[in-house]
CSV table of N, CA, C and O in Angstrom, one decimal:
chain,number,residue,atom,x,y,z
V,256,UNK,N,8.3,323.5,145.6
V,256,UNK,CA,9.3,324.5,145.9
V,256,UNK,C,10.6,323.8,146.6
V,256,UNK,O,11.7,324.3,146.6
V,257,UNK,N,10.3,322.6,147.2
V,257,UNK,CA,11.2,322.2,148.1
V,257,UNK,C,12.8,322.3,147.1
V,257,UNK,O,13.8,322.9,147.3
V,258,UNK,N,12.4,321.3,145.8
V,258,UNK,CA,13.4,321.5,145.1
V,258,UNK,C,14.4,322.5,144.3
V,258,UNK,O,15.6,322.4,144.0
V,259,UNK,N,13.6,323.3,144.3
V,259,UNK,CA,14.6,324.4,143.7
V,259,UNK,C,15.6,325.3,144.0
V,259,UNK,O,15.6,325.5,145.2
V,260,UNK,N,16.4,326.0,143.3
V,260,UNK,CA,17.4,326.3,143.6
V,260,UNK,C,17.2,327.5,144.8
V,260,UNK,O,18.0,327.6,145.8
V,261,UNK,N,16.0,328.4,144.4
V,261,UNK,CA,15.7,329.7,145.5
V,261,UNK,C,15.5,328.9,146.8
V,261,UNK,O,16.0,329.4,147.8
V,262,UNK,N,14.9,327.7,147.0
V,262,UNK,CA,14.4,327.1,148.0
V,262,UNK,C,15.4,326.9,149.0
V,262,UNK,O,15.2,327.0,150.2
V,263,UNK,N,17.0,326.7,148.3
V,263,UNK,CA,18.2,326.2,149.1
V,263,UNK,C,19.1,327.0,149.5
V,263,UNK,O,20.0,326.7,150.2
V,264,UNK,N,18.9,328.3,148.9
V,264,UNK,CA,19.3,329.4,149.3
V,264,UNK,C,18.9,330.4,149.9
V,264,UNK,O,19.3,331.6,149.9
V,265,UNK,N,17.3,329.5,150.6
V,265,UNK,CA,16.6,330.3,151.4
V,265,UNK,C,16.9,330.3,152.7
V,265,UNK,O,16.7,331.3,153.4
V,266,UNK,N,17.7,329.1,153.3
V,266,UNK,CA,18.2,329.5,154.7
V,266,UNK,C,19.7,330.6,155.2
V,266,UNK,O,20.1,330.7,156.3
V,267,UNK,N,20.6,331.5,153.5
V,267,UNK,CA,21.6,331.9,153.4
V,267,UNK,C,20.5,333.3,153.6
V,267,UNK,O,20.7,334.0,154.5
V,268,UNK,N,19.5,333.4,152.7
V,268,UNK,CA,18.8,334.5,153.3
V,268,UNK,C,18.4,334.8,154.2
V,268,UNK,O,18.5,336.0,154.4
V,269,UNK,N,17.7,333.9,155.4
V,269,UNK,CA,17.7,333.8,156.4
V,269,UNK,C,18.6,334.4,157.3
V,269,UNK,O,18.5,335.5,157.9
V,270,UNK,N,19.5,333.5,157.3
V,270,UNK,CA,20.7,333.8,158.2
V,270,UNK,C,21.5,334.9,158.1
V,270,UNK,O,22.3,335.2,159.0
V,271,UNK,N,21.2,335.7,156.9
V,271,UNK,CA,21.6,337.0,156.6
V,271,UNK,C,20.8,338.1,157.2
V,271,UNK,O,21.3,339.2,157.5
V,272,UNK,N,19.5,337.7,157.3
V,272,UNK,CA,18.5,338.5,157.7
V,272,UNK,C,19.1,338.8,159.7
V,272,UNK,O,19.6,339.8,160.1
V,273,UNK,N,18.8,337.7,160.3
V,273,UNK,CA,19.4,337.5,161.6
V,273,UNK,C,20.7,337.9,161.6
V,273,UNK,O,20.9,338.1,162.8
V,274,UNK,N,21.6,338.0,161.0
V,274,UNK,CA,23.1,338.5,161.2
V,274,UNK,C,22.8,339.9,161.2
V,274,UNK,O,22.8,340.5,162.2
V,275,UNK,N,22.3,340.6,159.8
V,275,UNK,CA,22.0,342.5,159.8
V,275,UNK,C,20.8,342.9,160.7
V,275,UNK,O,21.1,343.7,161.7
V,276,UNK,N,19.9,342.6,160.6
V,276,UNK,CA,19.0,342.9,160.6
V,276,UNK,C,18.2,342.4,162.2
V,276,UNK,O,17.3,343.2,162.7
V,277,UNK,N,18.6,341.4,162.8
V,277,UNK,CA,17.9,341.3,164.3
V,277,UNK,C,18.5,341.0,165.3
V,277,UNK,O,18.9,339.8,165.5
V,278,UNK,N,18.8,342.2,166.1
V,278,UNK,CA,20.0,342.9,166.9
V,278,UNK,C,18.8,343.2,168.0
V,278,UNK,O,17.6,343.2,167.8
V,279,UNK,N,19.9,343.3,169.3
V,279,UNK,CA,19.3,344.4,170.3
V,279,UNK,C,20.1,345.5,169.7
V,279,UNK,O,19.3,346.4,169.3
V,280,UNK,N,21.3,345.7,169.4
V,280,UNK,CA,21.9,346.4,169.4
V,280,UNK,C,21.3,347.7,167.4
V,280,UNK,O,22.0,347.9,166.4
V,281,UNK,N,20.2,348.0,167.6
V,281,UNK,CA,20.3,348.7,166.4
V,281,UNK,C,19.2,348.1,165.7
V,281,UNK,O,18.3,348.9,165.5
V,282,UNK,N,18.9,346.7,165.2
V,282,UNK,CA,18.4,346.7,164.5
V,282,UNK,C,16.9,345.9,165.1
V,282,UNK,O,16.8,345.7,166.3
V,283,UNK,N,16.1,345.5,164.2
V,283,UNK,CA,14.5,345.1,165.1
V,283,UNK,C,15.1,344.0,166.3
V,283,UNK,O,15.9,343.1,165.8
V,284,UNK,N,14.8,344.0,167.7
V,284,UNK,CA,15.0,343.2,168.2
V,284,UNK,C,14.2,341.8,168.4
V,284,UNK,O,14.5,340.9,169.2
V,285,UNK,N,13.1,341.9,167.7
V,285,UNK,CA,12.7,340.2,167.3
V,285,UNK,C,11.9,340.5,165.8
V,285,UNK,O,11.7,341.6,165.3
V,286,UNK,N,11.6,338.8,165.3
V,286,UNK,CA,10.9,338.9,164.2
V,286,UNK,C,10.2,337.8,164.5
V,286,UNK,O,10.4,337.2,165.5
V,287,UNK,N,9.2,337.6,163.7
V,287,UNK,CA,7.8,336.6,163.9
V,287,UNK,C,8.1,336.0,162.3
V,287,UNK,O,8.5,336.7,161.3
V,288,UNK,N,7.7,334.6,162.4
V,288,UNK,CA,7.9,334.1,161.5
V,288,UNK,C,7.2,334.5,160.2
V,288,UNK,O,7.7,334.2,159.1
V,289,UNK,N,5.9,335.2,160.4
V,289,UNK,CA,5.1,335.8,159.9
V,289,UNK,C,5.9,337.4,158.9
V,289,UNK,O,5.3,338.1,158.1
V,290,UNK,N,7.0,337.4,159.2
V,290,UNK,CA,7.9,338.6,159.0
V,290,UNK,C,8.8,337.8,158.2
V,290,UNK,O,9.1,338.2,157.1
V,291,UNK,N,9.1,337.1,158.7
V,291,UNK,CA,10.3,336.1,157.9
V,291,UNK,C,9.7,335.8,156.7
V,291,UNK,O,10.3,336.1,155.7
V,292,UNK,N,8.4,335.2,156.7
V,292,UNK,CA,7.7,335.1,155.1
V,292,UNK,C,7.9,336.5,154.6
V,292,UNK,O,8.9,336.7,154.0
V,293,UNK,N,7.2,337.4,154.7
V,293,UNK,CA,7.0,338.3,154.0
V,293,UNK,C,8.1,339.5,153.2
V,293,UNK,O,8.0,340.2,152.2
V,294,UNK,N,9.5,338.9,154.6
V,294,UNK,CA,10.8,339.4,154.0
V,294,UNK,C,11.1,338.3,152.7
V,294,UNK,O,11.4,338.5,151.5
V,295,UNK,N,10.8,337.5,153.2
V,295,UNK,CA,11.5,336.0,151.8
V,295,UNK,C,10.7,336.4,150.3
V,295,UNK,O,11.2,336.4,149.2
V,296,UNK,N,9.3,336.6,150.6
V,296,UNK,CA,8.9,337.4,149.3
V,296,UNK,C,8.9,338.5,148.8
V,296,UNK,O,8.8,338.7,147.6
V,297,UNK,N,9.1,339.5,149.7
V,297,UNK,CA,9.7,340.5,149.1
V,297,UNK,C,11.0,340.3,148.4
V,297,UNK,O,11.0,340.7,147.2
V,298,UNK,N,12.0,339.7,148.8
V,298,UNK,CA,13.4,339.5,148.8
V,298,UNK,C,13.8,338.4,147.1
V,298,UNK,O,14.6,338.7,146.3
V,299,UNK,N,13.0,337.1,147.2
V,299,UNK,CA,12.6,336.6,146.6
V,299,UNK,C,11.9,336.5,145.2
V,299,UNK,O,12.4,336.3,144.1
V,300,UNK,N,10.4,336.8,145.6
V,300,UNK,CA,9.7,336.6,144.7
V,300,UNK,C,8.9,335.3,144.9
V,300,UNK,O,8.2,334.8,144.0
V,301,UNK,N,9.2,334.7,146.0
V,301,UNK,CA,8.6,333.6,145.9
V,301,UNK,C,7.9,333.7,148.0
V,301,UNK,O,8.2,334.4,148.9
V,302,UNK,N,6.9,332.3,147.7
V,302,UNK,CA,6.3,332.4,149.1
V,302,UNK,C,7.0,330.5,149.6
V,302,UNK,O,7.3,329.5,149.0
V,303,UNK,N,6.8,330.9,151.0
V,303,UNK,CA,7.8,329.9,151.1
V,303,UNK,C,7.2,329.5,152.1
V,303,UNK,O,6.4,330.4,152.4
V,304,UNK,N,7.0,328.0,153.3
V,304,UNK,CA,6.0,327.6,154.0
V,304,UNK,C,6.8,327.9,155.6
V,304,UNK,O,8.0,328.0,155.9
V,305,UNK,N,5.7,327.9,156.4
V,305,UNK,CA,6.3,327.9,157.4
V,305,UNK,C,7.2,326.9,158.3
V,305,UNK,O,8.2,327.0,159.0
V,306,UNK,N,6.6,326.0,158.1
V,306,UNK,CA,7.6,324.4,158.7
V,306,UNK,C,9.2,325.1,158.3
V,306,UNK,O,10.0,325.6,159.1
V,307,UNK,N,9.3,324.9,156.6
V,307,UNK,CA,10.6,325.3,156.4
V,307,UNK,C,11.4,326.4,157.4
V,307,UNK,O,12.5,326.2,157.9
V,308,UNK,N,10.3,327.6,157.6
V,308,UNK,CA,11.6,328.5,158.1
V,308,UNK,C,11.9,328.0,159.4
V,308,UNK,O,12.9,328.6,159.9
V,309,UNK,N,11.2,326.9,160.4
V,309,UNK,CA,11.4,326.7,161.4
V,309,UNK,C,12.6,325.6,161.3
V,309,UNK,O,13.4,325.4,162.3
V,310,UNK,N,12.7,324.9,160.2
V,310,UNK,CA,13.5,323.7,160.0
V,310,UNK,C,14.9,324.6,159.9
V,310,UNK,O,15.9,324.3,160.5
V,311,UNK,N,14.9,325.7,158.9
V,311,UNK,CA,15.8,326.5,158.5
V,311,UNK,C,16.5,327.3,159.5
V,311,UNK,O,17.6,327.7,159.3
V,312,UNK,N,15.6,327.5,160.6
V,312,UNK,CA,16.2,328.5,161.7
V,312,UNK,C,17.4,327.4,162.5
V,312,UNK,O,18.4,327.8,163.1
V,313,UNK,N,16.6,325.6,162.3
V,313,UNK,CA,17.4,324.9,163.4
V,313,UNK,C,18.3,324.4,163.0
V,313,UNK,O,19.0,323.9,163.8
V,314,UNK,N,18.7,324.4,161.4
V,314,UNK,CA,19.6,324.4,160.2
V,314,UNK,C,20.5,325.5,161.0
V,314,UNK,O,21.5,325.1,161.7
V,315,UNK,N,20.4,326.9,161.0
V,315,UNK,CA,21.0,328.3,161.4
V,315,UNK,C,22.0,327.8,162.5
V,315,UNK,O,23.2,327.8,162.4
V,316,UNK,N,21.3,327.3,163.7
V,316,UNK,CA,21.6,327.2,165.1
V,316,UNK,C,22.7,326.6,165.1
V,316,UNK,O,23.8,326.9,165.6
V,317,UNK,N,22.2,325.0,164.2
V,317,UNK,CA,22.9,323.8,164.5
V,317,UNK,C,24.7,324.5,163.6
V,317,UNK,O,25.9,324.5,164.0
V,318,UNK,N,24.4,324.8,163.0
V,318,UNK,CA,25.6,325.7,161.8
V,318,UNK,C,26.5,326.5,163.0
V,318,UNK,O,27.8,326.4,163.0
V,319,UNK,N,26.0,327.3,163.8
V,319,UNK,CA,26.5,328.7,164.6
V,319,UNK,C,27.1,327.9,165.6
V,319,UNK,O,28.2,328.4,166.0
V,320,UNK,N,26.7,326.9,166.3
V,320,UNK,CA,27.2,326.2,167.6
V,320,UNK,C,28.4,325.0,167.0
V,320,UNK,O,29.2,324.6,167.9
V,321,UNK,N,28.6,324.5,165.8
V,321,UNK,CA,29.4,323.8,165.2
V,321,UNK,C,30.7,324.7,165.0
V,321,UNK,O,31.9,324.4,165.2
V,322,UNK,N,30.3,326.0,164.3
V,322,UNK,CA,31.8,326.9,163.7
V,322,UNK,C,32.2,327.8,164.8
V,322,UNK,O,32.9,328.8,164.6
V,323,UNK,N,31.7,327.5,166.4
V,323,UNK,CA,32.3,328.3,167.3
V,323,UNK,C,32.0,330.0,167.4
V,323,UNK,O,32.4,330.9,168.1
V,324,UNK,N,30.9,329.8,166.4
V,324,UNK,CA,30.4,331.2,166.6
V,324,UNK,C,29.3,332.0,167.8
V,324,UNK,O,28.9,333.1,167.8
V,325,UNK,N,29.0,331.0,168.8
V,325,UNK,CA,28.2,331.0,170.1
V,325,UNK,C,28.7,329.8,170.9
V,325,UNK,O,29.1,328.7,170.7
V,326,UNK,N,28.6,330.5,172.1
V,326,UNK,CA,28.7,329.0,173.2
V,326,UNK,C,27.4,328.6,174.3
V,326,UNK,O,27.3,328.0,175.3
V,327,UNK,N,26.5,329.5,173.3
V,327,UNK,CA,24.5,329.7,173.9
V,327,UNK,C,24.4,328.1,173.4
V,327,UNK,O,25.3,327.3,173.0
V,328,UNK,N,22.8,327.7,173.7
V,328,UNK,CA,22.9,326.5,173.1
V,328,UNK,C,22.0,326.6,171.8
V,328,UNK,O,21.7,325.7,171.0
V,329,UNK,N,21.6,328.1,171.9
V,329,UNK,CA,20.6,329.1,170.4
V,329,UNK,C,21.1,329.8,169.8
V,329,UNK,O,21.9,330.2,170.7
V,330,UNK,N,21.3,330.3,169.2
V,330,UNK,CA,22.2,331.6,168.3
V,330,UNK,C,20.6,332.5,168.3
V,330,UNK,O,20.3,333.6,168.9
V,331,UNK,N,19.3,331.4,167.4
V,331,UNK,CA,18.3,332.5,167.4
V,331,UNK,C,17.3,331.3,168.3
V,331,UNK,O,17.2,330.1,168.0
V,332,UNK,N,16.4,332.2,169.5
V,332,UNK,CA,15.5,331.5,169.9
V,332,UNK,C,14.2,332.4,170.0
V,332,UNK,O,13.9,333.5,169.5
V,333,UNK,N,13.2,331.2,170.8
V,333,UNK,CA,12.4,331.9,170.5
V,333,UNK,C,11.8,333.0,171.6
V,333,UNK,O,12.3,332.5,172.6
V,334,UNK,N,11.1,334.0,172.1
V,334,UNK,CA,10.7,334.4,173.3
V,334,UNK,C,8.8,334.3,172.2
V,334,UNK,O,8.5,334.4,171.0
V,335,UNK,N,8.3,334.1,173.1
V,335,UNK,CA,6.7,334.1,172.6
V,335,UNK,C,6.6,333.5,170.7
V,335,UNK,O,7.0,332.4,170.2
V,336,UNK,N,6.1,334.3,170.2
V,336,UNK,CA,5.6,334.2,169.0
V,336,UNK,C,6.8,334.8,168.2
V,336,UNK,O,6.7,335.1,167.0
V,337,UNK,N,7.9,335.0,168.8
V,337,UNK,CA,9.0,335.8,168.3
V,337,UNK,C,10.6,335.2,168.1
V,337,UNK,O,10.8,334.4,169.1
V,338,UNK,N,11.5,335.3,167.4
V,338,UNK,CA,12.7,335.4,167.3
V,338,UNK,C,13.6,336.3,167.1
V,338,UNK,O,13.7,336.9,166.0
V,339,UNK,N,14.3,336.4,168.2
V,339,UNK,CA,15.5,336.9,169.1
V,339,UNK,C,16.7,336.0,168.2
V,339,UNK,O,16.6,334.9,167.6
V,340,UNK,N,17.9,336.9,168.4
V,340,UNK,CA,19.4,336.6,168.6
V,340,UNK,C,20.3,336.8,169.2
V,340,UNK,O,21.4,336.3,168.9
C-alpha cells in the first residue's frame, strides 16, 4: 500500500477529517486512531496501518506549525488513547 496513489493522499484525508470534523467547538472532540482507520475505509475502500496514521498525524503537525497556522507546538495531540485539536 505504501506505494500507491490512495496511500499519498491519505494524509490530505486525514487532515481534512481534523479540520471538519474534530473540534471542541461542534464537532467530536477527540478520535482514537482506531476511528481514524475505520473513517479511512469507509472513506476509501482501503485499510490502512497504524504506524502510518501516526507518521501521517506528525506529517499534519509538522505542515501546520511551518504555514503559521498554530503557534502550539501540536495542532493535533494526544490526551490518552485519543486525538484532540
Amino acid at each position: 500500500m505504501a506505494n500507491s496513489e490512495l496511500s499519498k493522499l491519505k494524509i490530505l484525508f486525514i487532515y481534512d477529517y481534523f479540520k471538519n470534523q474534530v473540534s471542541a467547538e461542534g464537532g467530536k472532540e477527540a478520535v482514537s486512531v482506531s476511528e481514524l482507520i475505520s473513517y479511512l475505509e469507509e472513506t476509501t475502500g482501503t485499510t490502512f496501518e497504524r504506524k502510518s496514521i501516526y507518521a501521517d498525524i506528525s506529517k499534519i503537525n509538522e505542515y501546520v506549525q511551518k504555514s503559521g497556522q498554530t503557534n502550539d507546538s501540536d495542532w493535533i495531540y494526544t490526551e490518552g488513547k485519543k486525538y484532540r485539536r
